PDB file of C-alpha atoms in Angstrom:
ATOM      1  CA  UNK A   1     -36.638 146.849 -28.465  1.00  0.00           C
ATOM      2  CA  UNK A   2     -33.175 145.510 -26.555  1.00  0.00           C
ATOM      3  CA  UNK A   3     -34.321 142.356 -28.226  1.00  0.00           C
ATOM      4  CA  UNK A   4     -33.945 143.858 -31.732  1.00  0.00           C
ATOM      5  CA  UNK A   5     -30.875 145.804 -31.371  1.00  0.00           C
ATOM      6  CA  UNK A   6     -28.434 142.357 -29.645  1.00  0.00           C
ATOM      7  CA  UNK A   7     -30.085 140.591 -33.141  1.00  0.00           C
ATOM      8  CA  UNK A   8     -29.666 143.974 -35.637  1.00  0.00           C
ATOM      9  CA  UNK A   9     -25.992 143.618 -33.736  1.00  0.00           C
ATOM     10  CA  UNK A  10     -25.663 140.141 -34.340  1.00  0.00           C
ATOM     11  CA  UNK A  11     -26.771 140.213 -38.183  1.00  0.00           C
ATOM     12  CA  UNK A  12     -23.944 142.702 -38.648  1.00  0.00           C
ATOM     13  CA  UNK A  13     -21.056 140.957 -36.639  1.00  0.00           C
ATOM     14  CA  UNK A  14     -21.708 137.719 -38.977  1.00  0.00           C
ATOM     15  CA  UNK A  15     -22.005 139.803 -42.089  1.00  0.00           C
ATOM     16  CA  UNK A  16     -18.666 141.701 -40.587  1.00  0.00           C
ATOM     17  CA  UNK A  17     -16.811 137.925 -40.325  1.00  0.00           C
ATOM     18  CA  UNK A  18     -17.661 136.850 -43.784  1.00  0.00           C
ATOM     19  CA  UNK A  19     -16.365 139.624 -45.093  1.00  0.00           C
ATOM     20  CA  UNK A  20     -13.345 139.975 -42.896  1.00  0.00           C
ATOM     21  CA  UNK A  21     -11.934 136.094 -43.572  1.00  0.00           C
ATOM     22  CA  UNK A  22     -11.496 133.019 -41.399  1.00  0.00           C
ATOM     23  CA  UNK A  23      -9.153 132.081 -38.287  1.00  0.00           C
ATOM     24  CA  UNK A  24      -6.359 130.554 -38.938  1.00  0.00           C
ATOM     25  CA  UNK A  25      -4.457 128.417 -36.341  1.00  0.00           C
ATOM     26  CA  UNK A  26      -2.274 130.984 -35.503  1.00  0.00           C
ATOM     27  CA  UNK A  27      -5.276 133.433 -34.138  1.00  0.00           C
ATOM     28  CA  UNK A  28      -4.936 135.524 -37.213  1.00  0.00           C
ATOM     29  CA  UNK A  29      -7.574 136.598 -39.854  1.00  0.00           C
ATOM     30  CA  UNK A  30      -7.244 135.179 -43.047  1.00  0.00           C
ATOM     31  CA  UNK A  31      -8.975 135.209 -46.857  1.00  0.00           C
ATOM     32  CA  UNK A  32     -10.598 132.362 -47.675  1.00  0.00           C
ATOM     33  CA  UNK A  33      -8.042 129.437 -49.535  1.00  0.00           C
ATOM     34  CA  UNK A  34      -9.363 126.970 -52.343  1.00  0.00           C
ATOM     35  CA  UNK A  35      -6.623 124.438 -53.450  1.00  0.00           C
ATOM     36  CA  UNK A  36      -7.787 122.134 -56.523  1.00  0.00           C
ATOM     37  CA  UNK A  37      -5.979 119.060 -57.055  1.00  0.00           C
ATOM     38  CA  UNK A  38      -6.566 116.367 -59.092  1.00  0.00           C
ATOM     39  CA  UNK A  39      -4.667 113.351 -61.063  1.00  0.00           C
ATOM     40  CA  UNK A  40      -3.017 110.014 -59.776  1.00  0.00           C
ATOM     41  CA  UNK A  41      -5.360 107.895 -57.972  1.00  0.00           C
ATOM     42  CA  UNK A  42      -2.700 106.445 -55.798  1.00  0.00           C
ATOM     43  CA  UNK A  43      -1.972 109.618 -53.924  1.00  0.00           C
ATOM     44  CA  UNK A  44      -5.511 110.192 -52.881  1.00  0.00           C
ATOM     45  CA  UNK A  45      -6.024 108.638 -50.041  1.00  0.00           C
ATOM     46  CA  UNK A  46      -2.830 109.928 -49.081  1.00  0.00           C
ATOM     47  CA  UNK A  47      -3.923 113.767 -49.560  1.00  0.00           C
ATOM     48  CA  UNK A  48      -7.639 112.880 -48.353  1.00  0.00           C
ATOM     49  CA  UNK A  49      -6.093 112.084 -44.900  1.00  0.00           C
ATOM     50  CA  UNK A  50      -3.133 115.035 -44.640  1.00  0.00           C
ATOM     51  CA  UNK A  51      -6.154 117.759 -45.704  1.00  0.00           C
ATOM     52  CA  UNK A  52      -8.538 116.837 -43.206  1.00  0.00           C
ATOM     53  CA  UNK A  53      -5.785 117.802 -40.540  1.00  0.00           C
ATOM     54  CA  UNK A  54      -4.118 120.587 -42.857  1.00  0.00           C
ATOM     55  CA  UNK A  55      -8.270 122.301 -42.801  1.00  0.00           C
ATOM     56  CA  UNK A  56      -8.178 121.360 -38.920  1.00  0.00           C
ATOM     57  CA  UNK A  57      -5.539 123.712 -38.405  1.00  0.00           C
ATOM     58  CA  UNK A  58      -5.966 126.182 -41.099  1.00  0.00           C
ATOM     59  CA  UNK A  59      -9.964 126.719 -40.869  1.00  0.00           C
ATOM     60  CA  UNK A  60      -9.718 129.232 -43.926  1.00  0.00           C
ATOM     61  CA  UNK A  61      -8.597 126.655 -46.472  1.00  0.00           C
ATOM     62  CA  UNK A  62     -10.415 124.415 -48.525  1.00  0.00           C
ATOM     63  CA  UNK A  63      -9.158 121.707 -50.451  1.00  0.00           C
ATOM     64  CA  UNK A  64     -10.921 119.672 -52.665  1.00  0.00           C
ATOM     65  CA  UNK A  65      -9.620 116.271 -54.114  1.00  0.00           C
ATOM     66  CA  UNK A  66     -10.053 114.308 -57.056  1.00  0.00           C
ATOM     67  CA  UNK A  67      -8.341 111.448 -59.288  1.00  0.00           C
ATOM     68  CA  UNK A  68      -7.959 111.238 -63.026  1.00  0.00           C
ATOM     69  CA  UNK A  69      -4.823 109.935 -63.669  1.00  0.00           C
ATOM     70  CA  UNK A  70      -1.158 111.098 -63.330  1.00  0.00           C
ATOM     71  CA  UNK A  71      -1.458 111.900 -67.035  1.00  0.00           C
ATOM     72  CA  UNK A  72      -4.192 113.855 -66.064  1.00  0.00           C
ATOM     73  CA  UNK A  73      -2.826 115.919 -63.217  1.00  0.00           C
ATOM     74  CA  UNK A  74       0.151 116.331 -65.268  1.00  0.00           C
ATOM     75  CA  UNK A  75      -1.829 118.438 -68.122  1.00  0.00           C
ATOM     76  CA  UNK A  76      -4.270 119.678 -66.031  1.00  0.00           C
ATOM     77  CA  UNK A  77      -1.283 121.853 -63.864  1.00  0.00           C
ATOM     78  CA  UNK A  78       0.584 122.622 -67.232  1.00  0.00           C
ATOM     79  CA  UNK A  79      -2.773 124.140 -68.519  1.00  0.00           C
ATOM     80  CA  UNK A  80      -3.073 126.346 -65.412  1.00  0.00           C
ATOM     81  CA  UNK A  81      -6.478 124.539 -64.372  1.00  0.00           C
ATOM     82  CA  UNK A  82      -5.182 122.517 -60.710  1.00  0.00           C
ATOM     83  CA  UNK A  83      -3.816 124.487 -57.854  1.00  0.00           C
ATOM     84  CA  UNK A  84      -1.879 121.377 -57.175  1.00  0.00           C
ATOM     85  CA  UNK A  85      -1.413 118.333 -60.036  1.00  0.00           C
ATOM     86  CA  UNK A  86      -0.673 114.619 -58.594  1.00  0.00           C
ATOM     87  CA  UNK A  87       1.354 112.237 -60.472  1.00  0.00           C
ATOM     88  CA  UNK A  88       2.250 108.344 -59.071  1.00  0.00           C
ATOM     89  CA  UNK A  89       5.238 108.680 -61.512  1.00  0.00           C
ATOM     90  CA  UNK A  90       7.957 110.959 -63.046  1.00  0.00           C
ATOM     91  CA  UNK A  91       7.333 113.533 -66.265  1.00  0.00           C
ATOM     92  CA  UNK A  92       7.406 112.252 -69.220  1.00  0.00           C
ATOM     93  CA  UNK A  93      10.516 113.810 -71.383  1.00  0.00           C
ATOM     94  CA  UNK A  94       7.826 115.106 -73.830  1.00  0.00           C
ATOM     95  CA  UNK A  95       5.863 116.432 -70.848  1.00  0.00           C
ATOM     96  CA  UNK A  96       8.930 118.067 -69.715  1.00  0.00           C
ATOM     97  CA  UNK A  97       8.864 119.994 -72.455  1.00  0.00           C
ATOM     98  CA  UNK A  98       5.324 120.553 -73.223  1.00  0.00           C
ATOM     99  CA  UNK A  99       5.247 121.988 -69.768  1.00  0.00           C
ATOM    100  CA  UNK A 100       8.857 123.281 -69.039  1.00  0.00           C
ATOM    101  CA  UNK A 101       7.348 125.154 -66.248  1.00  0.00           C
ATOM    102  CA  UNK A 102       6.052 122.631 -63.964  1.00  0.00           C
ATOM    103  CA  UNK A 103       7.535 122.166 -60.627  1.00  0.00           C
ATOM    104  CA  UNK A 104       7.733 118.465 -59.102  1.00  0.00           C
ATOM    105  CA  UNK A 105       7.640 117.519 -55.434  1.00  0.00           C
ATOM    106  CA  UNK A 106       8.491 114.026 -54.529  1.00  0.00           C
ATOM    107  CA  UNK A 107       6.440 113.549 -51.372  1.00  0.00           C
ATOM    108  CA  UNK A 108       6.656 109.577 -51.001  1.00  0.00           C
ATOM    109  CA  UNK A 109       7.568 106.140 -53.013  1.00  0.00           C
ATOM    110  CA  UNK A 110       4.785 103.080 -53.594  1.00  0.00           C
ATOM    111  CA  UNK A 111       5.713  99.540 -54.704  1.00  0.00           C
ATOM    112  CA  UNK A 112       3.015  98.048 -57.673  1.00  0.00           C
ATOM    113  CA  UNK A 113       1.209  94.863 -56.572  1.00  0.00           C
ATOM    114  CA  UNK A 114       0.271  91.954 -58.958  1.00  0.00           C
ATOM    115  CA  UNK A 115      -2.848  90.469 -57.594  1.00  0.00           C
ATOM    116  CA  UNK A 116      -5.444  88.661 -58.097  1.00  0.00           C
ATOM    117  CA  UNK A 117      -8.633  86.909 -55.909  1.00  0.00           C
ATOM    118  CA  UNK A 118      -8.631  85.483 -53.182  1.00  0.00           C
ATOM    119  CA  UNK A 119     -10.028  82.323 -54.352  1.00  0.00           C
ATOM    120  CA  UNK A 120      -7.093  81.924 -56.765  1.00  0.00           C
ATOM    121  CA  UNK A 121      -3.873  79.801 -55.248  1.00  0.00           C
ATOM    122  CA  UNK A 122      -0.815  81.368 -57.605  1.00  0.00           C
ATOM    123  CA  UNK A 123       1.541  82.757 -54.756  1.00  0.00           C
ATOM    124  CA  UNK A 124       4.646  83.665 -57.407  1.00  0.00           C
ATOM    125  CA  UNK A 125       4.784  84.733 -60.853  1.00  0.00           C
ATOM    126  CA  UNK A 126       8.211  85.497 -62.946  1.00  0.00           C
ATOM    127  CA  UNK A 127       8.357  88.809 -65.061  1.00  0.00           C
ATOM    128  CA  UNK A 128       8.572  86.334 -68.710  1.00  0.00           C
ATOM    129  CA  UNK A 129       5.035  84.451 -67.032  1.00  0.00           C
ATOM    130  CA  UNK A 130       3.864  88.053 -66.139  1.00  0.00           C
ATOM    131  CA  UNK A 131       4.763  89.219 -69.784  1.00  0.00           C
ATOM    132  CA  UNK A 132       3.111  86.372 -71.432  1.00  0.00           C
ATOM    133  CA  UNK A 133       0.118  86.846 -69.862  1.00  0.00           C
ATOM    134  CA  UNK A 134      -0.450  90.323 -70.307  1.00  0.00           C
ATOM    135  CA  UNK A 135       0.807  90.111 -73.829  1.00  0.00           C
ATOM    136  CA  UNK A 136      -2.112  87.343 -74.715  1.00  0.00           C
ATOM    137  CA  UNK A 137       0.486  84.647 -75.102  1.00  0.00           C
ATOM    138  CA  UNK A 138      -0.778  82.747 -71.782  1.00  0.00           C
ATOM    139  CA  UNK A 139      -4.558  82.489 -71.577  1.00  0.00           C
ATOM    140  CA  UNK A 140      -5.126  79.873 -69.333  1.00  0.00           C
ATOM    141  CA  UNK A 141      -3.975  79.706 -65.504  1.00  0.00           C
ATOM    142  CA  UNK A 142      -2.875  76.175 -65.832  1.00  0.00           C
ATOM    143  CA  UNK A 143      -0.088  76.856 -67.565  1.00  0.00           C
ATOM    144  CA  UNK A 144       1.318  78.828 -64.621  1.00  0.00           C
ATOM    145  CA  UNK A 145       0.511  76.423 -61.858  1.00  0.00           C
ATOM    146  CA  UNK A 146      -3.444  77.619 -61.296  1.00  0.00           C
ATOM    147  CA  UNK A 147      -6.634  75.834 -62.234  1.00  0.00           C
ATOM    148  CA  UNK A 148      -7.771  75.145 -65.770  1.00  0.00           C
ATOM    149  CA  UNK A 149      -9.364  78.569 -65.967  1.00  0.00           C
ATOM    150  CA  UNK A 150      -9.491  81.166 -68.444  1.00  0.00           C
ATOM    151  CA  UNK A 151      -7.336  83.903 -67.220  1.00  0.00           C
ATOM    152  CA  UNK A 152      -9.080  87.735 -67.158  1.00  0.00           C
ATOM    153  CA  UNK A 153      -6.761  90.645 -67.607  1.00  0.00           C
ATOM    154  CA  UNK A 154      -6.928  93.974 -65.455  1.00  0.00           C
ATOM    155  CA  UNK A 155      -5.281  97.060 -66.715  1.00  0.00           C
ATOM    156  CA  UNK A 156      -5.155 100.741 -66.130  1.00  0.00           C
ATOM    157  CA  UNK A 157      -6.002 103.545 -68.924  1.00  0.00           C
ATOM    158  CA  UNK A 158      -2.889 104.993 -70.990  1.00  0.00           C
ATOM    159  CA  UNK A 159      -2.480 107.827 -68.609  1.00  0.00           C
ATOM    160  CA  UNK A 160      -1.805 106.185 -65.417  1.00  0.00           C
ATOM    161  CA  UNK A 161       0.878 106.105 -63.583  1.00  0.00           C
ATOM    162  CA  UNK A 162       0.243 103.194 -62.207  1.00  0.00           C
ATOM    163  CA  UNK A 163       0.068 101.193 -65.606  1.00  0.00           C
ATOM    164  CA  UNK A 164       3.172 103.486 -66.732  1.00  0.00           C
ATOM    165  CA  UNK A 165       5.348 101.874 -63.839  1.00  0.00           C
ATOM    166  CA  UNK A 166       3.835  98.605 -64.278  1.00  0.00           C
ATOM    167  CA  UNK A 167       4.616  98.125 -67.884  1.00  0.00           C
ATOM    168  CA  UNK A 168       8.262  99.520 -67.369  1.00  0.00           C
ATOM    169  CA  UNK A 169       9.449  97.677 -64.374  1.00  0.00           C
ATOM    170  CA  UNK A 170       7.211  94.835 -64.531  1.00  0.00           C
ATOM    171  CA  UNK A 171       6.357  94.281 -67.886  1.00  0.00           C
ATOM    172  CA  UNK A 172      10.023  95.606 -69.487  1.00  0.00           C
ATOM    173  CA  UNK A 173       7.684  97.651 -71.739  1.00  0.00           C
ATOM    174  CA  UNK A 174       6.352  94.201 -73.489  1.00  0.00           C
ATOM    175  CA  UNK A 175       2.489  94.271 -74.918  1.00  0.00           C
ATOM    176  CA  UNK A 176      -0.152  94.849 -73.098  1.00  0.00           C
ATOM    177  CA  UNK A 177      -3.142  92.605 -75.233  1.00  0.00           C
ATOM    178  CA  UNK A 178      -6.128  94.695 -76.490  1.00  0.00           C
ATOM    179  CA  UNK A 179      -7.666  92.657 -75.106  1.00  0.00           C
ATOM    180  CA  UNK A 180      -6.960  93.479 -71.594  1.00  0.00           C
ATOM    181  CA  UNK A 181     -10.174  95.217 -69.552  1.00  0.00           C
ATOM    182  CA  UNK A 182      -9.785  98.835 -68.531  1.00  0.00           C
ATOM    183  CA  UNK A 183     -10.767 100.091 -65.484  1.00  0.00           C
ATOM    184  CA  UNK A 184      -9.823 103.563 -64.511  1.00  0.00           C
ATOM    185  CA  UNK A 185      -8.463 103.807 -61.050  1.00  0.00           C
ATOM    186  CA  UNK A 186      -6.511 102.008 -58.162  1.00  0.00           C
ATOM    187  CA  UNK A 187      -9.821 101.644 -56.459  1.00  0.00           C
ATOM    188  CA  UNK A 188     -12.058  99.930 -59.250  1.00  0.00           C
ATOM    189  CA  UNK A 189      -8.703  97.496 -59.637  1.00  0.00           C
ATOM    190  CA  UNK A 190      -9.241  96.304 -56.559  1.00  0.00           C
ATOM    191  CA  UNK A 191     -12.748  95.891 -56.556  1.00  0.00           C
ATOM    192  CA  UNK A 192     -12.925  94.358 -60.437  1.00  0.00           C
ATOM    193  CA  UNK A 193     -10.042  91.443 -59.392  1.00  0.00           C
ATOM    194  CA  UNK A 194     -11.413  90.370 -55.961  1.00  0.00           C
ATOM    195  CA  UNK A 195     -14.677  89.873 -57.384  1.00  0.00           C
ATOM    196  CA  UNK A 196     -13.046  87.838 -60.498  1.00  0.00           C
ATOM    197  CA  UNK A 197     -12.141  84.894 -59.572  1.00  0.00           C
ATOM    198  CA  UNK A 198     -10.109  84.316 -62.566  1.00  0.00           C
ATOM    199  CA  UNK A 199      -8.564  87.535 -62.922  1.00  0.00           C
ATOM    200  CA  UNK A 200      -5.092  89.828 -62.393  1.00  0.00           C
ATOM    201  CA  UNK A 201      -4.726  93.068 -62.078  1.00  0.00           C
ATOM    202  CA  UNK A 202      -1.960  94.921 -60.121  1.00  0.00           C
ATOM    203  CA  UNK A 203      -2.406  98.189 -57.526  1.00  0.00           C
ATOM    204  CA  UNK A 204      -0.288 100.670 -55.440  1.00  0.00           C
ATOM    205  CA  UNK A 205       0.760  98.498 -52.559  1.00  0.00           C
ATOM    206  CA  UNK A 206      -0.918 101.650 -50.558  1.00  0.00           C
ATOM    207  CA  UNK A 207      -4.697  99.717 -51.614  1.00  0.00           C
ATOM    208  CA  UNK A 208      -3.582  96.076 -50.873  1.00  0.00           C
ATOM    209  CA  UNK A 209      -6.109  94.561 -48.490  1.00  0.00           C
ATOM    210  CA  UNK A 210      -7.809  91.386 -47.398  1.00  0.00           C
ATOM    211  CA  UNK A 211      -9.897  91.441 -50.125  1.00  0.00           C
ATOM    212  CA  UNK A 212      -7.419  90.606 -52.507  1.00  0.00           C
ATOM    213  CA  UNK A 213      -4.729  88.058 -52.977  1.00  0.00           C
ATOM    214  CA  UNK A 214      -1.063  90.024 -53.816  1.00  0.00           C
ATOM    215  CA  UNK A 215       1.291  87.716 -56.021  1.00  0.00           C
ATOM    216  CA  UNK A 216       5.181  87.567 -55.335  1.00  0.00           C
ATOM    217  CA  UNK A 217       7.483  88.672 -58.219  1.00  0.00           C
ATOM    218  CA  UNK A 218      10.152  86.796 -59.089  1.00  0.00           C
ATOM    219  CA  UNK A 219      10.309  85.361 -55.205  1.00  0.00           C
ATOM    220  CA  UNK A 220       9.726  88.949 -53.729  1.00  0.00           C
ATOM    221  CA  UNK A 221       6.440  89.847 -51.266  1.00  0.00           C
ATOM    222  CA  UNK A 222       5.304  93.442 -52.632  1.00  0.00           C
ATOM    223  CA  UNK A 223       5.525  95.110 -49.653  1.00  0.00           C
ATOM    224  CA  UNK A 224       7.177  98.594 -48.900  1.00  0.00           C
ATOM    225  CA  UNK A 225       9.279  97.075 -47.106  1.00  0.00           C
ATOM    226  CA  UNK A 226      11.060  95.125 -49.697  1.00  0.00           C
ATOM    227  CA  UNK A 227      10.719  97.824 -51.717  1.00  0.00           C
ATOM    228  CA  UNK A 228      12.570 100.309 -49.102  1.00  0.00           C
ATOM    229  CA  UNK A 229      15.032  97.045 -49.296  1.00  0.00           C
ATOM    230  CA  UNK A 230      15.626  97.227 -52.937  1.00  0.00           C
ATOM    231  CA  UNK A 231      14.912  93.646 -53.376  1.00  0.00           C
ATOM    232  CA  UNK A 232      11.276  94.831 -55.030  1.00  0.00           C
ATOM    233  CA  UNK A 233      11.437  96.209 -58.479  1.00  0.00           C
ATOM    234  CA  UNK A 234       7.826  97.654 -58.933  1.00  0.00           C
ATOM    235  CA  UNK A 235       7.921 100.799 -57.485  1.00  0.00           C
ATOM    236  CA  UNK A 236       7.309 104.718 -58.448  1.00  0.00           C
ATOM    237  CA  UNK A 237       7.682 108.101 -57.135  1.00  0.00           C
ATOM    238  CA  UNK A 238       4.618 110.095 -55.750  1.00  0.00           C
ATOM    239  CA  UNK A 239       4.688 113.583 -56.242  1.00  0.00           C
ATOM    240  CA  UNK A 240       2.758 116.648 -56.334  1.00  0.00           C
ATOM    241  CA  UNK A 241       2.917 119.464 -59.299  1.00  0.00           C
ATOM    242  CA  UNK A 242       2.708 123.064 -59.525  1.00  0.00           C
ATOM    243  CA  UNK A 243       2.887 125.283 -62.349  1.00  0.00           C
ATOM    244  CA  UNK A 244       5.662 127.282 -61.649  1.00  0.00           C
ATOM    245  CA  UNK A 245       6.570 128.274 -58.319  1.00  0.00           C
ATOM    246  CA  UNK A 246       4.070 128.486 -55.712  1.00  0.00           C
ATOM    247  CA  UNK A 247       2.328 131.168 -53.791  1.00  0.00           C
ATOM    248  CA  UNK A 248       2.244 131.386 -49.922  1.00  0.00           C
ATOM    249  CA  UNK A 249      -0.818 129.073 -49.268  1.00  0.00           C
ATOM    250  CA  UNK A 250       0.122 126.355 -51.438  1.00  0.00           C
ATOM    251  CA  UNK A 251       3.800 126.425 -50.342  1.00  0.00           C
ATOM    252  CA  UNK A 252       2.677 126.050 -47.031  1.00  0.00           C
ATOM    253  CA  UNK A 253       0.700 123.403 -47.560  1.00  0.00           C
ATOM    254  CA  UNK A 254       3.278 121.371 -49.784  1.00  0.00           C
ATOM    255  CA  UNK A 255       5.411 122.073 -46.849  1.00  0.00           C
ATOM    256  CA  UNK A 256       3.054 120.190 -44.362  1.00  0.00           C
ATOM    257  CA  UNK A 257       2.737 117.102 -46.664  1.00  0.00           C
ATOM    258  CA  UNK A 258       6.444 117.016 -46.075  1.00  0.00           C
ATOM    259  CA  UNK A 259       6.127 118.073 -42.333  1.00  0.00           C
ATOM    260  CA  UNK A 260       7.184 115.571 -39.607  1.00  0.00           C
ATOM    261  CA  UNK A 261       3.145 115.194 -39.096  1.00  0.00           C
ATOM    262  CA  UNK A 262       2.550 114.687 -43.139  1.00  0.00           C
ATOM    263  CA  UNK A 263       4.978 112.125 -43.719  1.00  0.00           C
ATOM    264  CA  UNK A 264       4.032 109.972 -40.539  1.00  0.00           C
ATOM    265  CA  UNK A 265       0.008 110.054 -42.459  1.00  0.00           C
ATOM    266  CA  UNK A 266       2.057 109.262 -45.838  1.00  0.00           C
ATOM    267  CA  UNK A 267       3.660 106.325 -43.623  1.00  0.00           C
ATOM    268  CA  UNK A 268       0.263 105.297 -42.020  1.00  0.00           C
ATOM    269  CA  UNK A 269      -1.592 105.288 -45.125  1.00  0.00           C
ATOM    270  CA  UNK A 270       0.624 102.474 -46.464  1.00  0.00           C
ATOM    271  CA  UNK A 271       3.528 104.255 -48.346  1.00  0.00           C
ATOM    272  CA  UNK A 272       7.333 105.269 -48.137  1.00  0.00           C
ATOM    273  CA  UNK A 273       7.514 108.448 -46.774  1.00  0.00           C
ATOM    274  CA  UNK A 274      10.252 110.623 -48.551  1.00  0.00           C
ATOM    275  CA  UNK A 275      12.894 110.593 -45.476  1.00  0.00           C
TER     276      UNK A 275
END
């Protein structure tokens, strides 16, 4: 019979929790938190690593990640469907005013990368050789110093941030050929050009690994570095969007992505932190 009653007591403490809310790092009780975000692939490894510690401290929230594009995360917040939006670039002046009520937070900077595999031996491309190849014009590696190779060209979808930073400060807004192969995210870039031995593609400098080969521009190493330097020209805010201004759980977490702690995971991931 005692046995009953500790489990009948037990069954209702639980029940009592669930209902009541979660800990939070302070020792209070607090509702359950669900922030959505979604949008530039560039920031996601970025907000992966600061939400694991954010829900390691605040035990009630849950955050849940995913890409799409900045283009994506733009509409997505202006439409009311994100919590959060993330863009790897600024709004777009007819975004601006599609959306007159979104609110921007820079929380870092990221250089662009050219690259290409690591069995392929160009170190240094100009922007007019860069141009030319993306426009069509140059088709073959030789002509820039490689092997006698057909030359495969990466590129991001129209939404990206990514491709919108790489066809303004790298490309001067020339063509980018039809031809061109799409993939749709930092991630795949990566994985698509170090595979291809003939290819070029470019990523955040937040993605560059082993597994690829990254291509000077113009003389310049794409690190963060050089682009904290100013001697790199590739390079884009990263922010994070809300529609409007935000309630208490999301400005606290926006505030802990620009926290001492966030901006030191911002730094360790590979990018400029803001300060």
């Amino acid at each position: 019979m005692n046995f009953q009653k500790i489990a009948l007591f037990l069954v209702l403490l639980i029940s009592i929790s669930c209902f009541s809310g979660c800990m939070d790092n302070s020792g209070e009780v607090s509702e359950p938190v669900t922030i959505k975000m979604a949008g530039g692939t560039a920031l996601i490894p970025i907000i992966e690593d600061i939400s694991k510690e954010y829900m390691l401290e605040n035990s009630n929230v849950q955050i849940e990640v995913t890409g799409g594009g900045s283009g994506f995360g733009v509409k997505e917040t202006g439409e009311g469907h994100l919590t959060i939006g993330m863009a790897g670039r600024n709004l777009k002046s007819e975004e601006k005013e599609l959306y007159n009520d979104i609110t921007v937070y820079k929380i870092g900077l990221d250089g662009i990368a050219i690259i290409t595999s690591n069995e392929n031996n160009i170190s240094d491309l100009t922007t007019e050789q860069v141009q030319k190849i993306y426009s069509g014009e140059i088709t073959n590696w030789k002509s820039v110093g490689g092997s006698d190779s057909t030359i495969n060209v990466y590129t991001r979808e129209e939404d990206s941030g990514t491709r919108d930073t790489f066809w303004k400060e790298g490309l001067l807004q020339s063509n980018i050929s039809k031809k061109a192969l799409m993939v749709a995210s930092n991630g795949e870039m990566k994985s698509k050009v170090s595979s291809d031995a003939n290819g070029i593609g470019y990523v955040s400098i937040g993605y560059v690994d082993e597994s690829i080969n990254t291509v000077q521009f113009n003389g310049v190493e794409p690190t963060q570095e050089n682009v904290k330097e100013g001697i790199y020209t590739i390079y884009r805010p990263l922010n994070l969007l809300t529609k409007g201004e935000p309630d208490e759980n999301v400005k606290k977490f926006i505030e802990y992505v620009l926290s001492e702690k966030g901006q030191e995971i911002v730094k360790n991931d590979g990018f400029l932190p803001v300060n």
